[in-house]
Amino acid sequence: MTIDLEALYIDLHRHPELSFQETRTAGVIAQHLTDLGIEFEEGIGKTGVAGVIRNGDGPVVWLRADMDALPVPEQTGLEYASTARGTDPAGNDVPVMHACGHDMHVTAMLGALERLVASTDEWSGTVVVVFQPAEEYGSGAQAMIADGVLDRFPKPDIVLGQHVTPLPAGTIGVRGGTQMAASDGLTVTLLGRGGHGSRPQATIDPVVMAAATVMRLQTIVSREIDPRDVAVVTVGSIHAGLKNNIIPAEAKLELSLRYPDDEARAAVLEKVERIVRAEAQASGAEEPPVIVTDHTLPPTINDVAATTRLTAAFDTAFGEGTVIDPGMFTGSEDVSWFAREAGVPLVYWFWGGVDPEAFAKAFAAGTVEHDIPTNHSPFFAPVIQPTLSRGVDALVVAAREFLGAPAA
Amino acid sequence: MTIDLEALYIDLHRHPELSFQETRTAGVIAQHLTDLGIEFEEGIGKTGVAGVIRNGDGPVVWLRADMDALPVPEQTGLEYASTARGTDPAGNDVPVMHACGHDMHVTAMLGALERLVASTDEWSGTVVVVFQPAEEYGSGAQAMIADGVLDRFPKPDIVLGQHVTPLPAGTIGVRGGTQMAASDGLTVTLLGRGGHGSRPQATIDPVVMAAATVMRLQTIVSREIDPRDVAVVTVGSIHAGLKNNIIPAEAKLELSLRYPDDEARAAVLEKVERIVRAEAQASGAEEPPVIVTDHTLPPTINDVAATTRLTAAFDTAFGEGTVIDPGMFTGSEDVSWFAREAGVPLVYWFWGGVDPEAFAKAFAAGTVEHDIPTNHSPFFAPVIQPTLSRGVDALVVAAREFLGAPAA
Amino acid sequence: MTIDLEALYIDLHRHPELSFQETRTAGVIAQHLTDLGIEFEEGIGKTGVAGVIRNGDGPVVWLRADMDALPVPEQTGLEYASTARGTDPAGNDVPVMHACGHDMHVTAMLGALERLVASTDEWSGTVVVVFQPAEEYGSGAQAMIADGVLDRFPKPDIVLGQHVTPLPAGTIGVRGGTQMAASDGLTVTLLGRGGHGSRPQATIDPVVMAAATVMRLQTIVSREIDPRDVAVVTVGSIHAGLKNNIIPAEAKLELSLRYPDDEARAAVLEKVERIVRAEAQASGAEEPPVIVTDHTLPPTINDVAATTRLTAAFDTAFGEGTVIDPGMFTGSEDVSWFAREAGVPLVYWFWGGVDPEAFAKAFAAGTVEHDIPTNHSPFFAPVIQPTLSRGVDALVVAAREFLGAPAA
Amino acid sequence: MTIDLEALYIDLHRHPELSFQETRTAGVIAQHLTDLGIEFEEGIGKTGVAGVIRNGDGPVVWLRADMDALPVPEQTGLEYASTARGTDPAGNDVPVMHACGHDMHVTAMLGALERLVASTDEWSGTVVVVFQPAEEYGSGAQAMIADGVLDRFPKPDIVLGQHVTPLPAGTIGVRGGTQMAASDGLTVTLLGRGGHGSRPQATIDPVVMAAATVMRLQTIVSREIDPRDVAVVTVGSIHAGLKNNIIPAEAKLELSLRYPDDEARAAVLEKVERIVRAEAQASGAEEPPVIVTDHTLPPTINDVAATTRLTAAFDTAFGEGTVIDPGMFTGSEDVSWFAREAGVPLVYWFWGGVDPEAFAKAFAAGTVEHDIPTNHSPFFAPVIQPTLSRGVDALVVAAREFLGAPAA
């Protein structure tokens, strides 16, 4: 009895769960692992699941898929679009959507496990599978490590993972070296003084303080970074006030920062802090702003030798031209922590989820940026096929490449 | 059996209710009206209450008090501080506080009614009392009028009302002519395009659009209004985004605008719209912003002759020097609607709620603006006495001034 | 032989001179004073002229007219429009225009002197006339005082002066109390670090620093001043850089600030300094900005009793309704220094220079602000008559009001 | 008699001339060409000079050096620092400095010509030398072409040139493909309405319009460009107003834009125009801004094959490790026009001018950006040696590489 992967995908898509709340998803996974006869543990790093297939001597290959969804109101118009809601950490009721494709990651991983289980006579070694929570908070991998996942399962010789992305379905994108940026998430609380909306002179207006800060933060990238270097300073959320005629006492900004390495990270963080503090002073704030780092993601660096080896394996399996170098992505990941902590190589690749014809058309028209929804968009939705089958195949090819041959 | 006004005030302060949700407050009022033997109706304009004391021939004097509280987290540290919460129109759970003193308005009004009922042999005419909901939304008076309050009760010859304010307790502030500004409340929705926080180039960032708009809106008052004229453009709330690494698709601003008259109103509204639209264009927005007027408050204009008469009555009752001209206030009120609609004079005065010694000290130090919390501040709290007794007395003196003498 | 005042006005209009460079103007004045037989001295406060008519016992009345023009390119299209150029203090060659009407002031004053000289049998006392340089720099009055004008001439019992303004010709505007605002002129030098336009990261961009500062300065008036108070923060000039592809090392801002009194002055200056310094910090400036006060003008406060007396005299002379209360002007003057220094009353009034029909038409259309050029506009030009004759008459009436009757 | 190159360099450094005003420089060059017996023409493209060494059959190699200086106030403190002044196109008197090292370019070129003349028995072919004016305006090359330089001299088979740069002296930086960015220089005139500084409401303040525009232009790079792409939007100059108390009628911005190719160019120009127009609308401008393109520089693209060949020649001549790939520079050049127009390859390289020890020290400290003055800085000054000798050698090696061997 094989898993109906398309139905599984649709089910997961309809039931997205926010970070560290992936209990239903973990339950579905647990059921399939049980069905496949794979030994596993649940509740690692709160809602994570890890399993192991022991198949004789040979390398230990870790395969990782992330499970969580995002507070995004789905607008794909798909018949199986999410209408789910959840409660975010601030206690707000929010819409929830698999706007980053982790439902596809989980489905492809279960498909690959089924294939690996069915082909144990063709390979030798150990496969550890990690279903990680809270990638979107940048803290799920560390939570699983803190909870002992590296001790409770065989240590990896290599860590592998993949992410669905707006490339044409069928295409795989991977490069040796820095594949994704480092990133920090900051929360900045600007402290003013509240009062009546008709008497601004008696207040220290945090809305104006926040606006001036946002405008000034733009100058980091526009003026202070070498134009040839990669840096992103995004203010992803801004919140202040409850009513038009009350000037609130404070404003909150949530920042997402990106850079290629630790040196750039230090420089950008210093610039952000300098600007945030000075803009509060310009407003005459009586207390300095509070800057909290919510998460820190290392750069995702692919081992060069392993990537070269894997690229060749993909080309062999799927045909020349399947693999492209997508350049460094400014997005970030916490998959690195598993490999960093274990001191072993990582290869993390992207695989396409866009209808190839639609992609080709947009490409010809020069409207890819505009027409093709990206991860985190309310319109993001991979075409189910051939995305799903290529995702399964890629995991199987990759795992087999780094596992051993069967004992003769 | 007299009402324990101080206990009543503390009870109301502990149980603040948001606009159009003043059901407990209305219940307390209804109980007291019943106890006082005053004929009344409930549920006018959703949660409003109005009553009438018919006492022979003579003028019909309307006395109005507003009942609602604000979504402000009380920080007064008072033993009887509010810890209440409520649900705002957007469905958010918010803290609630009587940060504008309407609890004092209701208490003083009940105290005055008790006195008027006890002294019917000393005056002649009709008193209509209006406990109005949703002054803070600027729509409660219109709701009661739409619900027929002017037809269901004797029509006024004059409308009277009062507001507690950060003057020294004991002092009354009133002026003929424009006493409070006209005001509009707007909601502006800026439409961008969402996406991943690491790929700003694929989005139209509404956070930056909002920040630039807020900065530009400052130039209306700083550059486009005659420095001798009164105008206020407050952005009381700004909201966009749910997460640092998702660029949201839109941002919402709530604006509170103030001006002395309709001509200035038209000019400022045009400037706001011009700036909001142009800033969206500067951002490359594909759709224009949506601007909605949530409420419109007329200027509060005191009848000159009636104000002169009332000022003399206050001076006689409380001593020369009690009444000051506080200048035009930039705050706004919807009490005018009752008088406008009926085509009769209005007098609306302020009475002080600050400990006179504390006020004198701050005045001497030049720190009134800084030390004395104003209405809508989380620190706003009148001293109970002599604020309360002066509020009761002022209503009684004013009502009696415009009612008739008892039939001989 | 009487002075041809219209020809004189046209001559002065064609030959405007910048502040402290009014040598030709002073020469023209000296010639007329000589012709009128008035004793005078030149070169007081560099280019000032003062004269005296001694006519027996009685009060000493000072009449003051200012002489200087502005670096404005005249665009009136008048036949007698200025094409003059001058050298400003920075050494730049600039267009020069009597865009503030001081040519009218000088002409009316000479006309009034001629009338006073011709009527010495009708009055008694002493007239001192002061032709002041550099009113536009705010430093000409102080320069004349420093040069001893109060010691070299009989001390005043009262100081009188007038300014042409965009009221209908014929109308006089004056009020007791604060007639014009206090003002400071500041130069702010923002210090960055220069470099190649293609390598912003190696610079500290003073253009961005200046732009952020200008935007932030708007918030003083929009957020930090009581909306009922008068305050103006104008950045009248901004200069940085010589070439598109060189990021300069510094930027210069020139600010003009206005307020009604010394307390407001101190508050606004502190806010300006706070913002300027904080914005430099936000830019990461290695040196703080340099803030220099170029001039300080006191408020122009009319003596209440003398103003009442003069208003009555104007009404008698010109008919009821001639004098209006124009409210406080946000413009500033240095005429006050003469009265302040001498400790005597001042009356300073405005007289209209706009064709009354054009004014009435614009007023009816609500387009006065738009259609009627104001002082300092390149389009500013009083209609010669009846502006000139009313200006002469007003000076004569005012001087005669405060001089004595002839000895019997 | 050989040229004293160091003395020549110091002489040129002391006598910098602005673009299209390089008459003294051209005279010095002409004298040396005469001394060297090189046939030449002057006044090509106003102040350009071109010469030719005809030495038998073989390729025609063009060597180009630019001659002009910049309006920068030298602050190097060098004994031979410039104190020169010049008149810029707007008629302003400005300081002038060889802040871009073109004095070094001219000197090295004359040194190389002397060596080529002295070694005619070692090579065969034709050398055309071009001393170009007005590189800093981006229009000198086109001016020489318009003036027929490509017809008046033998057409090139290859065009070569070099630029001194803040690399360690001795090092050469060159790469095949895009070596320098494309660039446009724009002048933007923002049209407001002038008036008195105390009456902003009667004006449309162009200083605020300019400031808002500068702040908004930052968002092009920070939000609208792929963080992995190169783009620069510099506002190199901002000018408005003559006096603190006059609000001017207009403001001028000079922009320098950079991008790697024509597609990016079109996109950035569109964004700039969108923002400039929208910000004028936000200000309520009655006329749209005027945007003028002052110059357009193509990307400087090195021929890949020729660059590989030249790199090998440099390594042979100067030792392995001398040549580095400096990456794409965001600076721009007009040298390309000669090669583009002739349809032949270009190689344009950089050579270091920084004391190697100082560079190594700054590099170790991570302070290169901060400590090493870059081109266009008032502190930019190459160390004379070994910069000069390496510059001469590089030109000789490069010319000889592409010229022919002597006829046997």
Short mmCIF file of C-alpha atoms in Angstrom, two decimals, chain C residues 62-224:
data_model
loop_
_atom_site.label_atom_id
_atom_site.label_comp_id
_atom_site.label_asym_id
_atom_site.label_seq_id
_atom_site.Cartn_x
_atom_site.Cartn_y
_atom_site.Cartn_z
CA TRP C 62 11.81 109.16 15.69
CA LEU C 63 10.70 108.12 12.24
CA ARG C 64 12.45 105.11 10.79
CA ALA C 65 12.64 103.75 7.22
CA ASP C 66 14.77 100.83 6.08
CA MET C 67 16.67 100.92 2.80
CA ASP C 68 17.98 97.53 1.72
CA ALA C 69 16.86 95.11 -1.00
CA LEU C 70 16.99 91.33 -1.43
CA PRO C 71 18.75 88.72 -3.57
CA VAL C 72 15.58 87.96 -5.53
CA PRO C 73 15.29 87.87 -9.35
CA GLU C 74 12.50 90.30 -10.15
CA GLN C 75 9.72 88.76 -12.24
CA THR C 76 7.08 91.48 -12.02
CA GLY C 77 7.32 92.31 -15.69
CA LEU C 78 7.12 96.00 -14.76
CA GLU C 79 8.61 98.52 -17.12
CA TYR C 80 10.80 99.66 -14.22
CA ALA C 81 11.66 96.18 -12.98
CA SER C 82 15.12 95.68 -11.55
CA THR C 83 17.84 93.96 -13.53
CA ALA C 84 20.45 94.79 -10.92
CA ARG C 85 22.92 92.28 -9.55
CA GLY C 86 25.02 92.31 -6.42
CA THR C 87 27.54 90.30 -4.48
CA ASP C 88 26.22 88.49 -1.46
CA PRO C 89 28.29 87.90 1.71
CA ALA C 90 29.46 84.54 0.36
CA GLY C 91 30.86 86.30 -2.68
CA ASN C 92 28.21 85.05 -5.09
CA ASP C 93 26.91 87.24 -7.85
CA VAL C 94 23.14 87.39 -7.31
CA PRO C 95 20.13 89.22 -8.70
CA VAL C 96 18.86 92.07 -6.51
CA MET C 97 15.31 93.36 -6.14
CA HIS C 98 13.32 95.59 -3.83
CA ALA C 99 11.09 92.59 -3.10
CA CYS C 100 10.20 93.86 0.36
CA GLY C 101 9.17 97.40 -0.55
CA HIS C 102 11.89 99.32 1.27
CA ASP C 103 12.10 101.59 -1.79
CA MET C 104 8.52 102.60 -0.97
CA HIS C 105 9.52 103.14 2.66
CA VAL C 106 12.34 105.49 1.71
CA THR C 107 10.24 107.40 -0.80
CA ALA C 108 7.30 107.87 1.56
CA MET C 109 9.66 109.01 4.30
CA LEU C 110 11.25 111.67 2.08
CA GLY C 111 7.76 112.82 1.08
CA ALA C 112 6.76 113.05 4.74
CA LEU C 113 9.89 114.97 5.66
CA GLU C 114 9.16 117.48 2.92
CA ARG C 115 5.67 117.97 4.39
CA LEU C 116 6.95 118.29 7.94
CA VAL C 117 9.56 120.83 6.90
CA ALA C 118 6.91 122.80 5.03
CA SER C 119 4.61 122.87 8.06
CA THR C 120 6.87 123.72 10.97
CA ASP C 121 4.48 126.43 12.03
CA GLU C 122 1.88 123.77 12.73
CA TRP C 123 3.85 121.66 15.16
CA SER C 124 6.50 121.84 17.79
CA GLY C 125 9.21 119.47 18.92
CA THR C 126 11.92 117.43 17.26
CA VAL C 127 11.77 114.92 14.43
CA VAL C 128 14.64 112.49 14.04
CA VAL C 129 14.60 110.48 10.84
CA VAL C 130 16.53 107.23 10.59
CA PHE C 131 17.28 105.59 7.23
CA GLN C 132 18.43 102.18 8.39
CA PRO C 133 20.53 99.69 6.43
CA ALA C 134 20.38 95.92 6.54
CA GLU C 135 16.97 95.30 7.98
CA GLU C 136 16.96 92.10 5.95
CA TYR C 137 20.00 90.86 7.81
CA GLY C 138 18.32 91.78 11.07
CA SER C 139 21.42 93.65 12.10
CA GLY C 140 21.14 97.20 10.70
CA ALA C 141 19.38 98.72 13.71
CA GLN C 142 21.94 97.27 16.09
CA ALA C 143 24.73 98.47 13.82
CA MET C 144 23.40 102.06 13.97
CA ILE C 145 23.00 101.83 17.74
CA ALA C 146 26.50 100.44 18.13
CA ASP C 147 27.65 103.37 16.04
CA GLY C 148 26.06 105.78 18.51
CA VAL C 149 22.93 106.95 16.72
CA LEU C 150 21.09 107.25 20.06
CA ASP C 151 23.83 109.51 21.42
CA ARG C 152 24.49 111.51 18.29
CA PHE C 153 20.81 112.56 17.97
CA PRO C 154 18.14 113.65 20.43
CA LYS C 155 16.80 110.65 22.32
CA PRO C 156 13.30 109.59 21.26
CA ASP C 157 10.11 109.87 23.27
CA ILE C 158 8.55 107.50 20.79
CA VAL C 159 9.69 105.50 17.76
CA LEU C 160 7.43 105.21 14.71
CA GLY C 161 7.76 103.19 11.55
CA GLN C 162 5.72 101.59 8.82
CA HIS C 163 5.87 98.71 6.33
CA VAL C 164 4.12 98.28 3.01
CA THR C 165 2.21 95.03 2.84
CA PRO C 166 -0.27 93.05 0.71
CA LEU C 167 -3.36 94.77 2.10
CA PRO C 168 -5.56 96.87 -0.19
CA ALA C 169 -3.94 100.24 -0.84
CA GLY C 170 -5.53 102.76 1.50
CA THR C 171 -5.89 100.34 4.40
CA ILE C 172 -3.72 100.56 7.49
CA GLY C 173 -3.18 97.55 9.73
CA VAL C 174 -1.98 97.93 13.29
CA ARG C 175 -2.57 96.37 16.70
CA GLY C 176 -1.47 97.02 20.23
CA GLY C 177 0.75 94.35 21.75
CA THR C 178 2.74 91.86 19.71
CA GLN C 179 2.60 93.00 16.10
CA MET C 180 5.41 90.89 14.66
CA ALA C 181 7.17 87.75 15.76
CA ALA C 182 10.60 87.33 17.25
CA SER C 183 13.01 85.59 14.94
CA ASP C 184 16.43 84.01 14.75
CA GLY C 185 18.50 83.24 11.70
CA LEU C 186 20.77 80.20 12.04
CA THR C 187 23.38 78.64 9.81
CA VAL C 188 23.84 74.92 10.34
CA THR C 189 26.85 73.18 8.84
CA LEU C 190 26.50 69.41 8.70
CA LEU C 191 29.84 67.64 8.59
CA GLY C 192 30.11 64.39 6.67
CA ARG C 193 32.93 62.83 4.70
CA GLY C 194 33.32 63.30 0.97
CA GLY C 195 34.21 60.81 -1.73
CA HIS C 196 33.36 59.46 -5.13
CA GLY C 197 29.68 59.34 -6.01
CA SER C 198 29.97 55.67 -6.93
CA ARG C 199 31.30 54.63 -3.53
CA PRO C 200 28.85 55.95 -0.96
CA GLN C 201 29.98 53.36 1.58
CA ALA C 202 33.32 55.16 1.91
CA THR C 203 31.61 58.46 2.71
CA ILE C 204 29.26 59.99 5.25
CA ASP C 205 26.80 61.53 2.87
CA PRO C 206 25.93 65.08 3.98
CA VAL C 207 23.18 65.41 1.35
CA VAL C 208 21.21 62.59 2.94
CA MET C 209 22.06 63.98 6.38
CA ALA C 210 20.69 67.36 5.31
CA ALA C 211 17.54 65.89 3.77
CA ALA C 212 16.76 63.83 6.87
CA THR C 213 17.35 66.90 9.01
CA VAL C 214 14.99 69.05 6.94
CA MET C 215 12.28 66.40 7.16
CA ARG C 216 12.72 66.02 10.89
CA LEU C 217 12.69 69.77 11.51
CA GLN C 218 9.11 69.78 10.18
CA THR C 219 8.04 67.82 13.25
CA ILE C 220 8.82 70.72 15.60
CA VAL C 221 5.86 72.71 14.33
CA SER C 222 3.67 69.71 13.50
CA ARG C 223 4.15 67.83 16.78
CA GLU C 224 5.94 69.83 19.44
#
